[in-house]
Amino acid sequence: MPLNIIVGAQWGDEGKGRIVDYLAAGADYVARYNGGDNAGHTVTVGSKIFKLHLVPSGIVHPHVIAVLGNGMVINPRTLLDEMSSLRGAGVSIAPQRLHISPAAHLITPAHRALDKALEAARSKEKQIGTTGRGIGPAYTDKATRRGLRLADLLAPDFRERLLAHLHESNRTLSGLGAPELDSEEEADAFINQSSRLALYIFDVAAELHLALKQGHTVLAEGAQGTLLDIDHGTYPFVTSSSTLAPAALTGLGLGITAAREGRVMGVTKAFQTRVGSGPFPTEIKGKAAERLRGTGQNPWDEYGTTTGRPRRVGWLDGVLLRYAVRVNGLTELIITKLDILSGLESIKLCTGYSVNNAIVSDPPGGADGIAACEPIYEELPGWAEDITAVRKWKSLPKNAKAYLERISALAETPIKLVSLGPEREQILEI
Ligand code: IMP
């Protein structure tokens, strides 16, 4: 039975959370495999809006077991806050249904302080615009083999190791001219909180392997998006984890054959957005941008869930979408926020790039080669109708269908779901 993988096909914020929520109805496990609380998923169920950063969005379905995989970096404080707000909203959070890999890494207050200090030390043009959540420094410690993992919470010498990490971080902070942390105080508070997670540590790699063998369905949820991948994104303006679909395997501890029969779903907005710095060929500014971004009054307007920053917006980039299909091995596309385009007279779609007097349909040399590219657009007629209540393909306006068909043809990938509003049921299956 399948391991289905869902990833963001753009720069994150594609609306994966609500799609995972929709698909989780048919899954037994929902498992996050990368990133940390830099992610922000908004899920609306009836009148309740959940903002989740670490817990997979599938948790709101009572039958789902939620898994946090070894590829993640976990800030215990954020996780505990999230667990208690979910409990407050009536969602059951218990060790029976929330399992954390012992090999996931911990984010400490020192990682957060270092993230901010390192960002402040970069010159303006080199600033990444990180979320300040300590993601980069935590993955740095993982790669340099001095990280602290969930399993370490159970070790008798954890306090000493945590203190050593805090002292070392203080030396770096002081070198950067940033205030140092009170190591003893931070260590006490950190241990006090994080020890509450010990009950949730579970051998999730073995669990998921067995679950698949027994015929259960696992939905692997990627955080951030394709173009923020540490290797294949717009480096250096990326996050520090592997965001792509293949990383679901290493990030959960599954072997390559686990993905043999599953679906690989790429979620893309009907337009393009980005938070933070870095190249964005189809970016637009001014009134047209405000129209796509919204005013910030609605939870679905284009303002970061984690940082509240207004997102940069632009037209859908078909070149980068084709790239996302290729590097993830997408078997299908899911389009979100098509309803936002209703009422536009015409819609631009980037179908190629002009670079050094040549026209290309793939990013030259990978996603980090797009900075010098000029988008080439096709302009398609818009539609005036409100489509938020449409549930059947045949009821969509002709021009909306034509827009989706053009996207699918460009990406050479079928579109299986289209979301037309924030509610659970505002989804059209094709
Ligand atoms: P970091 O992951 O906090 O280190 O930030 C690195 C880059 O990734 C910045 O440009 C962030 O804005 C971006 N980023 C990180 N997480 C997300 C996300 O969940 N959605 C969108 N952008 C993100």
CSV table of C-alpha atoms in Angstrom, one decimal, residues 192-386:
chain,number,residue,atom,x,y,z
A,192,ASN,CA,12.0,21.6,32.1
A,193,GLN,CA,10.0,21.9,28.9
A,194,SER,CA,11.6,19.4,26.6
A,195,SER,CA,11.5,16.6,29.1
A,196,ARG,CA,7.7,16.6,28.6
A,197,LEU,CA,8.3,15.4,25.0
A,198,ALA,CA,10.0,12.2,26.1
A,199,LEU,CA,6.7,10.3,26.2
A,200,TYR,CA,6.2,11.0,22.5
A,201,ILE,CA,9.5,9.6,21.3
A,202,PHE,CA,8.9,6.6,19.1
A,203,ASP,CA,10.8,4.5,16.5
A,204,VAL,CA,8.8,6.0,13.7
A,205,ALA,CA,11.0,4.6,11.0
A,206,ALA,CA,10.2,1.0,12.1
A,207,GLU,CA,6.5,2.0,12.7
A,208,LEU,CA,6.0,3.4,9.2
A,209,HIS,CA,7.8,0.5,7.5
A,210,LEU,CA,5.5,-1.9,9.3
A,211,ALA,CA,2.4,0.2,8.6
A,212,LEU,CA,3.2,0.2,4.8
A,213,LYS,CA,3.8,-3.5,4.9
A,214,GLN,CA,0.4,-4.1,6.6
A,215,GLY,CA,-1.4,-2.1,3.9
A,216,HIS,CA,-1.8,1.2,5.7
A,217,THR,CA,-1.6,4.5,3.9
A,218,VAL,CA,1.0,7.0,4.8
A,219,LEU,CA,0.9,10.6,3.7
A,220,ALA,CA,4.3,12.2,3.8
A,221,GLU,CA,4.1,16.0,4.2
A,222,GLY,CA,6.9,18.2,3.0
A,223,ALA,CA,7.4,21.7,4.5
A,224,GLN,CA,8.5,24.8,2.6
A,225,GLY,CA,8.8,24.2,-1.1
A,226,THR,CA,10.8,22.9,-4.0
A,227,LEU,CA,12.6,26.2,-4.7
A,228,LEU,CA,13.7,26.5,-1.1
A,229,ASP,CA,15.5,23.1,-1.2
A,230,ILE,CA,19.1,23.3,0.1
A,231,ASP,CA,20.5,21.5,-3.0
A,232,HIS,CA,18.0,22.2,-5.8
A,233,GLY,CA,16.5,25.5,-4.8
A,234,THR,CA,17.5,29.1,-5.5
A,235,TYR,CA,20.7,28.7,-3.4
A,236,PRO,CA,21.8,30.6,-1.2
A,237,PHE,CA,18.3,32.0,-0.8
A,238,VAL,CA,16.9,28.7,0.5
A,239,THR,CA,16.1,27.0,3.7
A,240,SER,CA,18.6,24.5,5.3
A,241,SER,CA,16.7,21.2,4.7
A,242,SER,CA,15.9,18.9,1.8
A,243,THR,CA,12.4,19.8,0.9
A,244,LEU,CA,11.9,17.6,-2.2
A,245,ALA,CA,9.8,14.5,-2.4
A,246,PRO,CA,12.8,12.1,-2.4
A,247,ALA,CA,13.8,13.5,1.0
A,248,ALA,CA,10.6,12.0,2.4
A,249,LEU,CA,12.4,8.7,2.4
A,250,THR,CA,15.5,9.7,4.2
A,251,GLY,CA,13.6,12.1,6.4
A,252,LEU,CA,11.3,9.4,7.7
A,253,GLY,CA,13.8,6.5,7.6
A,254,LEU,CA,12.1,4.6,4.7
A,255,GLY,CA,13.9,2.7,1.9
A,256,ILE,CA,13.6,3.8,-1.7
A,257,THR,CA,11.2,1.0,-2.6
A,258,ALA,CA,8.6,2.4,-0.2
A,259,ALA,CA,7.8,5.1,-2.8
A,260,ARG,CA,7.3,2.7,-5.7
A,261,GLU,CA,3.6,2.7,-5.9
A,262,GLY,CA,2.6,6.0,-4.4
A,263,ARG,CA,1.4,9.3,-5.7
A,264,VAL,CA,3.8,12.3,-5.7
A,265,MET,CA,1.7,15.4,-5.5
A,266,GLY,CA,3.0,18.9,-6.1
A,267,VAL,CA,0.9,21.8,-4.7
A,268,THR,CA,1.1,25.1,-6.6
A,269,LYS,CA,-0.8,28.3,-6.3
A,270,ALA,CA,-2.5,29.5,-9.5
A,271,PHE,CA,0.0,32.4,-9.2
A,272,GLN,CA,3.4,32.7,-7.6
A,273,THR,CA,4.5,34.0,-4.2
A,274,ARG,CA,7.8,34.2,-2.2
A,275,VAL,CA,8.7,35.4,1.3
A,276,GLY,CA,12.3,36.5,2.0
A,277,SER,CA,15.0,37.4,-0.5
A,278,GLY,CA,16.2,35.8,-3.7
A,279,PRO,CA,15.4,35.8,-7.4
A,280,PHE,CA,11.8,35.8,-8.6
A,281,PRO,CA,11.5,36.3,-12.4
A,282,THR,CA,7.7,36.8,-12.6
A,283,GLU,CA,7.4,39.1,-9.6
A,284,ILE,CA,5.0,42.0,-10.0
A,285,LYS,CA,4.7,45.2,-7.9
A,286,GLY,CA,2.2,48.0,-7.3
A,287,LYS,CA,-1.6,47.7,-7.8
A,288,ALA,CA,-1.5,44.4,-9.7
A,289,ALA,CA,0.5,42.9,-6.8
A,290,GLU,CA,-1.9,44.2,-4.2
A,291,ARG,CA,-4.8,42.6,-6.1
A,292,LEU,CA,-3.1,39.1,-5.8
A,293,ARG,CA,-1.8,39.6,-2.2
A,294,GLY,CA,-5.0,40.8,-0.6
A,295,THR,CA,-5.1,43.4,2.2
A,296,GLY,CA,-4.2,41.1,5.1
A,297,GLN,CA,-7.8,41.2,6.5
A,298,ASN,CA,-8.4,37.5,5.7
A,299,PRO,CA,-6.3,34.6,7.0
A,300,TRP,CA,-5.7,33.4,3.5
A,301,ASP,CA,-4.3,36.8,2.2
A,302,GLU,CA,-0.6,36.6,1.3
A,303,TYR,CA,1.0,37.4,4.6
A,304,GLY,CA,3.4,34.9,6.2
A,305,THR,CA,1.8,32.5,8.7
A,306,THR,CA,5.0,32.4,10.8
A,307,THR,CA,6.3,35.9,10.4
A,308,GLY,CA,3.4,38.0,9.3
A,309,ARG,CA,5.5,39.5,6.5
A,310,PRO,CA,3.7,40.5,3.3
A,311,ARG,CA,4.6,38.0,0.6
A,312,ARG,CA,6.1,39.0,-2.7
A,313,VAL,CA,3.7,38.0,-5.5
A,314,GLY,CA,3.8,37.4,-9.3
A,315,TRP,CA,2.4,35.4,-12.2
A,316,LEU,CA,2.6,31.7,-12.3
A,317,ASP,CA,6.1,30.6,-13.5
A,318,GLY,CA,5.6,27.6,-15.8
A,319,VAL,CA,9.4,27.1,-16.2
A,320,LEU,CA,9.8,26.6,-12.5
A,321,LEU,CA,6.8,24.4,-12.4
A,322,ARG,CA,8.2,22.1,-15.0
A,323,TYR,CA,11.4,22.1,-13.0
A,324,ALA,CA,9.5,21.1,-9.8
A,325,VAL,CA,7.9,18.2,-11.7
A,326,ARG,CA,11.3,17.0,-12.8
A,327,VAL,CA,13.2,17.3,-9.5
A,328,ASN,CA,10.4,15.9,-7.4
A,329,GLY,CA,9.1,13.3,-9.9
A,330,LEU,CA,5.6,14.6,-9.5
A,331,THR,CA,2.8,12.4,-10.7
A,332,GLU,CA,0.2,15.1,-10.3
A,333,LEU,CA,-0.5,18.7,-9.6
A,334,ILE,CA,-2.8,20.3,-7.1
A,335,ILE,CA,-3.7,23.9,-7.8
A,336,THR,CA,-4.7,26.2,-5.0
A,337,LYS,CA,-6.2,29.7,-4.8
A,338,LEU,CA,-7.7,29.7,-8.4
A,339,ASP,CA,-10.6,31.7,-7.0
A,340,ILE,CA,-8.2,34.7,-6.3
A,341,LEU,CA,-7.8,35.1,-10.1
A,342,SER,CA,-11.6,35.5,-10.7
A,343,GLY,CA,-12.4,39.0,-12.0
A,344,LEU,CA,-9.1,39.6,-13.7
A,345,GLU,CA,-9.4,40.7,-17.3
A,346,SER,CA,-6.5,38.6,-18.3
A,347,ILE,CA,-3.9,36.3,-16.7
A,348,LYS,CA,-0.2,36.1,-17.5
A,349,LEU,CA,1.5,32.7,-17.5
A,350,CYS,CA,5.3,32.4,-17.9
A,351,THR,CA,6.0,29.8,-20.5
A,352,GLY,CA,9.7,30.3,-21.0
A,353,TYR,CA,12.7,32.5,-20.2
A,354,SER,CA,14.8,34.7,-22.4
A,355,VAL,CA,18.5,34.5,-21.3
A,356,ASN,CA,21.6,35.6,-23.2
A,357,ASN,CA,19.4,36.1,-26.4
A,358,ALA,CA,18.2,32.5,-26.2
A,359,ILE,CA,14.8,31.2,-25.2
A,360,VAL,CA,14.7,28.3,-22.8
A,361,SER,CA,11.9,26.3,-21.2
A,362,ASP,CA,14.1,25.0,-18.3
A,363,PRO,CA,15.9,27.1,-15.7
A,364,PRO,CA,19.5,27.3,-16.9
A,365,GLY,CA,21.8,25.3,-14.8
A,366,GLY,CA,19.2,24.7,-12.1
A,367,ALA,CA,17.0,27.0,-10.0
A,368,ASP,CA,19.9,29.2,-8.9
A,369,GLY,CA,20.5,30.2,-12.5
A,370,ILE,CA,17.2,32.1,-12.8
A,371,ALA,CA,18.5,35.5,-11.6
A,372,ALA,CA,19.5,36.6,-15.1
A,373,CYS,CA,16.3,35.3,-16.8
A,374,GLU,CA,13.5,37.4,-18.3
A,375,PRO,CA,10.1,35.8,-18.3
A,376,ILE,CA,8.3,35.2,-21.5
A,377,TYR,CA,4.5,35.4,-21.0
A,378,GLU,CA,1.5,34.1,-22.6
A,379,GLU,CA,-1.6,36.1,-21.8
A,380,LEU,CA,-4.8,34.2,-21.3
A,381,PRO,CA,-8.3,35.7,-21.0
A,382,GLY,CA,-9.7,35.8,-17.4
A,383,TRP,CA,-13.2,35.1,-16.1
A,384,ALA,CA,-15.7,37.2,-14.2
A,385,GLU,CA,-17.7,34.5,-12.4
A,386,ASP,CA,-17.3,33.7,-8.7
